XYZ file of C-alpha atoms in Angstrom:
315
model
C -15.228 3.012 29.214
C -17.990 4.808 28.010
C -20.698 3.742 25.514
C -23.272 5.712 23.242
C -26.361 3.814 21.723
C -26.677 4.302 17.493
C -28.852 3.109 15.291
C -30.098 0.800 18.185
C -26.325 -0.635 18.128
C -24.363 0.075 21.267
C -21.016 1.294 20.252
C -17.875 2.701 22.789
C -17.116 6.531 22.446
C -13.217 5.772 21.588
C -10.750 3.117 21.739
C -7.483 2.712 23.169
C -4.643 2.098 21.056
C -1.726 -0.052 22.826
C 0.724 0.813 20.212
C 4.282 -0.911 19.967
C 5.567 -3.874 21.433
C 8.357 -1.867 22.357
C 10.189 -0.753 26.144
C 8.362 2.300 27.362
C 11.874 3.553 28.626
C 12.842 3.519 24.504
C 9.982 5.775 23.150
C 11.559 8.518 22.719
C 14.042 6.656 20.227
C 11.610 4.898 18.256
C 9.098 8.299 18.271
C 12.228 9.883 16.530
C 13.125 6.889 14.286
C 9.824 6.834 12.469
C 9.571 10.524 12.747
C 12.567 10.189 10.367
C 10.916 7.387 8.309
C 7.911 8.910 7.718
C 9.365 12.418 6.457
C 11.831 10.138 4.209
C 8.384 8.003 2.980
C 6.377 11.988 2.459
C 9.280 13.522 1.189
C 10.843 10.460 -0.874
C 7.478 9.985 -2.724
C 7.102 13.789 -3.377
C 10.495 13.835 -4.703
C 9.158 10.287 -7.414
C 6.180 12.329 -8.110
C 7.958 15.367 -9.382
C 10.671 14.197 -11.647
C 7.965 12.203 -13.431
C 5.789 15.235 -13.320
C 9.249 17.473 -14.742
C 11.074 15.845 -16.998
C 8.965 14.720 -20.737
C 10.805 11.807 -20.837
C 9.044 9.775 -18.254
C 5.621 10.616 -19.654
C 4.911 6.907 -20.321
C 2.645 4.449 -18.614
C 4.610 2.832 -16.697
C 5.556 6.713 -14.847
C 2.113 7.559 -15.146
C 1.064 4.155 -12.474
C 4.268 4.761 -10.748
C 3.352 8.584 -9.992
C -0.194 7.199 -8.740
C 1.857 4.588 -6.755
C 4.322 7.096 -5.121
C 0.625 9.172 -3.935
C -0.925 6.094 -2.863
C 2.092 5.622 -0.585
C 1.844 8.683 0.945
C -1.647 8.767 1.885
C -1.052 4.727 3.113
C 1.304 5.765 5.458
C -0.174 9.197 6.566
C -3.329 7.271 7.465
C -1.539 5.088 10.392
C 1.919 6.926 10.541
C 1.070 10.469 12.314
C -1.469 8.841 14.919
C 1.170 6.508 15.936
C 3.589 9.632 16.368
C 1.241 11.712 17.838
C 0.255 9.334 20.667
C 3.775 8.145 20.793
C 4.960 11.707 21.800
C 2.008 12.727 23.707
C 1.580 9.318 25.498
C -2.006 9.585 25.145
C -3.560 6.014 23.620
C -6.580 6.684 22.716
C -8.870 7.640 19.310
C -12.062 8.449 18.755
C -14.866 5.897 17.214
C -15.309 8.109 14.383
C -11.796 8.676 13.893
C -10.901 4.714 14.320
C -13.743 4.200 11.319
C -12.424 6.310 9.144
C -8.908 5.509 9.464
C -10.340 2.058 8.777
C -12.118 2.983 5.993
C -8.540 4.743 4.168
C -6.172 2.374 5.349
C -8.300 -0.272 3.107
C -8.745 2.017 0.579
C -5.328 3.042 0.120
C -4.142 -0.744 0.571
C -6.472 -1.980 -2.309
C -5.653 0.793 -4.487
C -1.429 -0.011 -3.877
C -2.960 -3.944 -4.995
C -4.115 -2.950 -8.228
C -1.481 0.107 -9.175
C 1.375 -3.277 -8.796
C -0.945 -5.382 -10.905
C -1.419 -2.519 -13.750
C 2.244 -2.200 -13.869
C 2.919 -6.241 -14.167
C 0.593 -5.517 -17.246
C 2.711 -3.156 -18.322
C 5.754 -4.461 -18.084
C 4.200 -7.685 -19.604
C 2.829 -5.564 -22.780
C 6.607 -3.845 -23.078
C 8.476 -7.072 -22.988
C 5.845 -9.668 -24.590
C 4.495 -7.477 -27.370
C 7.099 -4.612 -27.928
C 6.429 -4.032 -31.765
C 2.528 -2.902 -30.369
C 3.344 -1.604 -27.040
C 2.253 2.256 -27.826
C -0.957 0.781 -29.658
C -2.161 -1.220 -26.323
C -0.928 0.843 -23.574
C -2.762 4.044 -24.715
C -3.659 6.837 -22.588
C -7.207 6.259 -22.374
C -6.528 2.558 -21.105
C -3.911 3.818 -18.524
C -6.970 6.430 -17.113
C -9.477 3.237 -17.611
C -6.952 1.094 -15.426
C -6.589 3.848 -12.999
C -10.477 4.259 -12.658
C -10.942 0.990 -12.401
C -8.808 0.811 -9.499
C -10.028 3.784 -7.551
C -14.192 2.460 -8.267
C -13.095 -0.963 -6.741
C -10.800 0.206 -4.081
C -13.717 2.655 -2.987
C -16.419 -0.822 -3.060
C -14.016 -2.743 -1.148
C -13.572 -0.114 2.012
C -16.921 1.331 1.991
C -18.528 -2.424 2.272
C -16.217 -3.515 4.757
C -16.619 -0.024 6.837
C -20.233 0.173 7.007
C -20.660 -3.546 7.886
C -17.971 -2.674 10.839
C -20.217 0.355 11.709
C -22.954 -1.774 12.135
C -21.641 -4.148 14.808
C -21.941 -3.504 18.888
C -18.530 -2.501 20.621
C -19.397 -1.911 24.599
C -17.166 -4.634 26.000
C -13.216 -4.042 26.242
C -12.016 -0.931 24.295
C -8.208 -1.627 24.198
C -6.779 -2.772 20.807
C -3.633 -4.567 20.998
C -2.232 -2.179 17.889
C -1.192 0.896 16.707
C -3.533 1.633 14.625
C -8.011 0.362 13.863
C -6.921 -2.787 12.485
C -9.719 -4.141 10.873
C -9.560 -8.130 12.384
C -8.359 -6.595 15.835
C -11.955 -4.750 16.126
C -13.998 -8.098 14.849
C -12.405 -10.050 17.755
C -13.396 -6.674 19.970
C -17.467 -6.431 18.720
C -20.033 -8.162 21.011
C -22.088 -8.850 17.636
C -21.678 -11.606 15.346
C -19.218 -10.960 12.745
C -20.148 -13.822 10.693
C -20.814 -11.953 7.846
C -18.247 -9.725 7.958
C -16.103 -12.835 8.381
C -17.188 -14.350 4.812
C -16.681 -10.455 3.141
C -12.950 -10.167 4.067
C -12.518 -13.391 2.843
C -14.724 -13.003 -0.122
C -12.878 -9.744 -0.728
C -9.516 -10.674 -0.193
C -9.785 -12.926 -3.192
C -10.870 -10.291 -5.299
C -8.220 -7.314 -4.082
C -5.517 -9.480 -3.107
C -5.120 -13.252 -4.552
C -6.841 -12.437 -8.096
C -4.129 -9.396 -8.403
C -0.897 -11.252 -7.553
C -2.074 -14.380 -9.835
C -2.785 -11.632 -12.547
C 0.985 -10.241 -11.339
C 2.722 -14.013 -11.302
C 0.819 -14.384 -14.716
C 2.461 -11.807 -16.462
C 6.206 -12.609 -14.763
C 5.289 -16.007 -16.572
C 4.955 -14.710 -19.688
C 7.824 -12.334 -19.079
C 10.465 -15.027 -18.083
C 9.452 -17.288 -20.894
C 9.751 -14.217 -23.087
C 13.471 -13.499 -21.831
C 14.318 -17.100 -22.095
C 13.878 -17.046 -25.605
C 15.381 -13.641 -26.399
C 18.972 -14.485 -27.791
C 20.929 -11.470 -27.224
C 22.323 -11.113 -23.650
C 22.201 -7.689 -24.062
C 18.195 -7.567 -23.941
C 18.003 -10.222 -21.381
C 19.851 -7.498 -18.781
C 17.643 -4.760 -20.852
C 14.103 -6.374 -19.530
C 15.799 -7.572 -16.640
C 16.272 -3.670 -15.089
C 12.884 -2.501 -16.276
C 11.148 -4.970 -14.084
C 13.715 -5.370 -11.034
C 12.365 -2.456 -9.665
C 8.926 -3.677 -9.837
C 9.558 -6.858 -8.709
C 11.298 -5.649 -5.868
C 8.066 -3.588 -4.379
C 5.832 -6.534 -5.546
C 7.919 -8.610 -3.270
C 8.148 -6.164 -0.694
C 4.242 -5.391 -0.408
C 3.142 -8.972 -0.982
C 5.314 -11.137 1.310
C 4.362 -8.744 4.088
C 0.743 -9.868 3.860
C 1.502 -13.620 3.116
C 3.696 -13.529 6.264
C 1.149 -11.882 8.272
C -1.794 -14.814 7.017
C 0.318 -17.928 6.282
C 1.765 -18.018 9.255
C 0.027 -16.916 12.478
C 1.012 -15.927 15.577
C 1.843 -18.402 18.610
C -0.498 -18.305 21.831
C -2.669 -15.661 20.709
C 0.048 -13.110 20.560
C -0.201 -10.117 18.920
C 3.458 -8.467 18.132
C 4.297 -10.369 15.067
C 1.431 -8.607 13.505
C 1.882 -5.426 14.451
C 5.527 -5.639 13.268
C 4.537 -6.366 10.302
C 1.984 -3.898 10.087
C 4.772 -1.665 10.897
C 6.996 -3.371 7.657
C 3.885 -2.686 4.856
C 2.345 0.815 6.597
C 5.961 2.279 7.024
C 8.508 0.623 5.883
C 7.495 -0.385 2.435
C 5.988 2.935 1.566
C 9.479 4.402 2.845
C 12.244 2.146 0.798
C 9.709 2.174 -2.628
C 11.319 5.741 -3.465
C 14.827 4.146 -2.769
C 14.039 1.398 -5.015
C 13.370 3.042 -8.187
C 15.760 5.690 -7.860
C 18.739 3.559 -7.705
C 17.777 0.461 -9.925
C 16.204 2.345 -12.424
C 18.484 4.255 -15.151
C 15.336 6.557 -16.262
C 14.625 7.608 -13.172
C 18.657 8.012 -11.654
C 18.927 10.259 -15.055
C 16.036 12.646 -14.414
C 17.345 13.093 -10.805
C 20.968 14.000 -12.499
C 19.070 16.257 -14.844
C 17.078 17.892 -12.597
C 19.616 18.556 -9.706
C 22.260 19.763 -12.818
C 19.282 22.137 -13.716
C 18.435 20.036 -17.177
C 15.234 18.910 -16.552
C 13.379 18.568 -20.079
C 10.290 20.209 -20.322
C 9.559 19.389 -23.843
């Protein structure tokens, strides 16, 4: 391994990515399995994006975050998902310290900014059900662009702090991460500098992109449920019921991915239950979020039969 000196801060030239707990003799398999996924997660998302963007119907907020959503989990995946392929394919394991930072830098970014998008559409959801009668008054289009804003400025805080306190640390020891991508915790337990303080901002952090969201999420599924409870008609208990299964079901999804991966770690220091599930909320999730909307939710299963009859509203 070779190292360069920075900043007085010794640092290796590249790292090598280990990839996939999976048989070498089986590569080719798995390269074309989430080949397959990861055109479904590009192409399903694309697909989201457009009906919302064609058809004057789903011009509300909740299909203005859920357009921002279906973007955000593109550019999630595409930050881990073609590396993997490409070394996967090529059988070369390695990446460059500037490329490892950056896709460290994006991966966080894109993972804070999927955080917030779920919580803005709990608030939603929560404003449609709780207060119908001044729905339109709240959920303006200036507060949907002050929401989204707000969730790019702190998504951008939260990656850029933790990526220039990673670019400040030492790395001339081993190079090999046991992962298929620049985790962020895999290259702390690689740096020959004290990560302390990093330590206490992923923490600190976490509270702010991660817990403080899915309280603000469970929050408004209170309010929801007690909302439902009391609605007498069974009619609009199934009503509210379908316009936040599909939600729920990505909430679920892209939160009990990370609560597996924290609440319960791995046995004798081993690595593979993280990168699978690494592999569940960088591929999979992105992948089924398409599937999920299109077939539990009426609006959007009705703009896909518009647009594919040749329908598609445009007033």
């Amino acid at each position: 391994m070779s190292c360069i000196r920075r900043n007085n801060h010794s640092v290796t030239s590249e790292f090598i990515l280990l990839g996939l707990p999976i048989n070498p003799e089986l590569n080719s398999m798995y390269s074309a399995l989430f080949l397959v996924m990861y055109l479904t997660t590009v192409l399903g998302n694309l697909l989201i994006i457009l009906i919302i963007r064609l058809d004057s119907h789903l011009h509300t907020p909740m299909y203005f975050f859920l357009s921002h959503l279906a973007f955000t989990d593109i550019s999630f995946s595409s930050v881990t998902a073609p590396k993997m392929l490409m070394n996967m394919l090529t059988h070369s394991q390695s990446i460059s310290y500037t490329g490892c930072i950056s896709q460290v830098y994006f991966f966080l970014f894109f993972a804070d900014l999927d955080s917030f998008l779920l919580t803005s559409m709990a608030y939603d959801r929560y404003v449609a059900i709780c207060h119908p009668l001044h729905y339109t008054t709240i959920m303006s289009q200036s507060l949907c662009v002050l929401l989204l804003i707000v969730s790019w400025v702190l998504s951008f805080a939260s990656a850029i702090l933790h990526t220039l306190l990673l670019a400040h640390l030492s790395f001339c020891g081993s190079n090999t991460l046991p992962h298929f991508f620049c985790d962020l915790s895999a290259l702390l337990k690689l740096s020959s500098s004290d990560t302390t303080i990093n330590d206490l901002v992923i923490f600190t952090v976490g509270v702010v992109i991660i817990t403080v969201p899915l309280l603000c999420i469970l929050v408004s599924y209170g309010y929801i449920g007690a909302t439902i409870l009391r609605t007498p008609s069974i009619k609009g208990i199934f009503k509210a019921l379908s316009t936040c299964g599909s939600h729920l079901s990505v909430v679920s999804l892209y939160y009990g991915a990370i609560i597996g991966l924290y609440s319960f770690p791995s046995p004798n220091n081993s690595n593979n239950k993280d990168v699978i599930v690494a592999v569940m909320y960088t591929v999979v999730t992105p992948m089924l979020n398409p599937f999920i909307y299109s077939l539990r939710n009426r609006d959007i299963k009705g703009a896909l039969r518009n647009m594919f009859s040749g329908r598609t509203s445009s007033q």
